[in-house]
């Protein structure tokens, strides 16, 4: 399965600033997903990022707050803009596992370790 | 998205089998049943998935009811390392996580 590196692994940020999280994959993938996990909660999908097209955002998430770039098939960034304490969360990047595609048609995901943001 | 219902928490003893249930009465014909788990301070990891037939892999077994309205993840011999939150998810394409089951394994 794919290996995902996320940077930063954690950061402490000031209110009103923005932070960009990087997701690097060791193989080319079509679909990349960004999730948020608030303290003590489950994962919530923010958006789906395909290379060469605009990201598709889920209900409750907007591009101005969470701009996403997908410049190639191995890399994506998520920016958390104008942060407030409510944005304190773990942000996770995930990709479709090539072994899952084709063999069964199911979407099998591999996740990065996450980026833990604390906004003061 | 079809919804799943899982117990909030379960407990097991080390070396014993664990059966983690999941109800999904509104599952559609094209929905795969996925199980992921999240160890403390880590991202979720894939455990197993299936469509209609029971499935086995090196990590676990997945038993799917004949009407597909429920499924059970089976850990044959729990270890301390299996303590995690287990998520049962339906879907084809993007996956929506529910609250999951917190599994505690006692030595």
Tab-separated table of C-alpha atoms in Angstrom, chain A residues 33 35 37 42-43 45 58 92 104-109 111-112, chain B residues 32 34 36 38 43-44 46 49 87 92-95 97-99:
chain	number	residue	atom	x	y	z
A	33	UNK	CA	-8.968	12.990	0.608
A	35	UNK	CA	-10.285	14.681	6.785
A	37	UNK	CA	-10.760	14.908	13.464
A	42	UNK	CA	-14.621	10.764	14.649
A	43	UNK	CA	-13.280	11.766	11.253
A	45	UNK	CA	-14.384	14.451	5.330
A	58	UNK	CA	-18.311	18.497	1.653
A	92	UNK	CA	-5.486	13.753	7.948
A	104	UNK	CA	-12.715	-5.557	-5.859
A	105	UNK	CA	-13.849	-2.109	-6.945
A	106	UNK	CA	-13.992	-1.004	-3.326
A	107	UNK	CA	-12.310	2.165	-2.168
A	108	UNK	CA	-9.618	1.086	0.295
A	109	UNK	CA	-7.920	4.044	1.931
A	111	UNK	CA	-4.108	7.399	5.880
A	112	UNK	CA	-1.250	9.580	6.907
B	32	UNK	CA	-19.259	-2.206	0.348
B	34	UNK	CA	-15.516	-1.526	5.288
B	36	UNK	CA	-11.025	0.487	9.719
B	38	UNK	CA	-7.593	3.802	14.683
B	43	UNK	CA	-4.395	7.684	11.495
B	44	UNK	CA	-7.001	5.026	10.722
B	46	UNK	CA	-7.705	-0.525	6.854
B	49	UNK	CA	-13.930	-5.054	3.537
B	87	UNK	CA	-15.130	1.925	12.486
B	92	UNK	CA	-18.304	2.999	-2.711
B	93	UNK	CA	-15.971	5.890	-3.296
B	94	UNK	CA	-15.552	8.418	-0.504
B	95	UNK	CA	-16.049	7.004	2.986
B	97	UNK	CA	-16.843	7.656	9.327
B	98	UNK	CA	-19.274	7.180	12.225
B	99	UNK	CA	-18.394	7.199	15.915
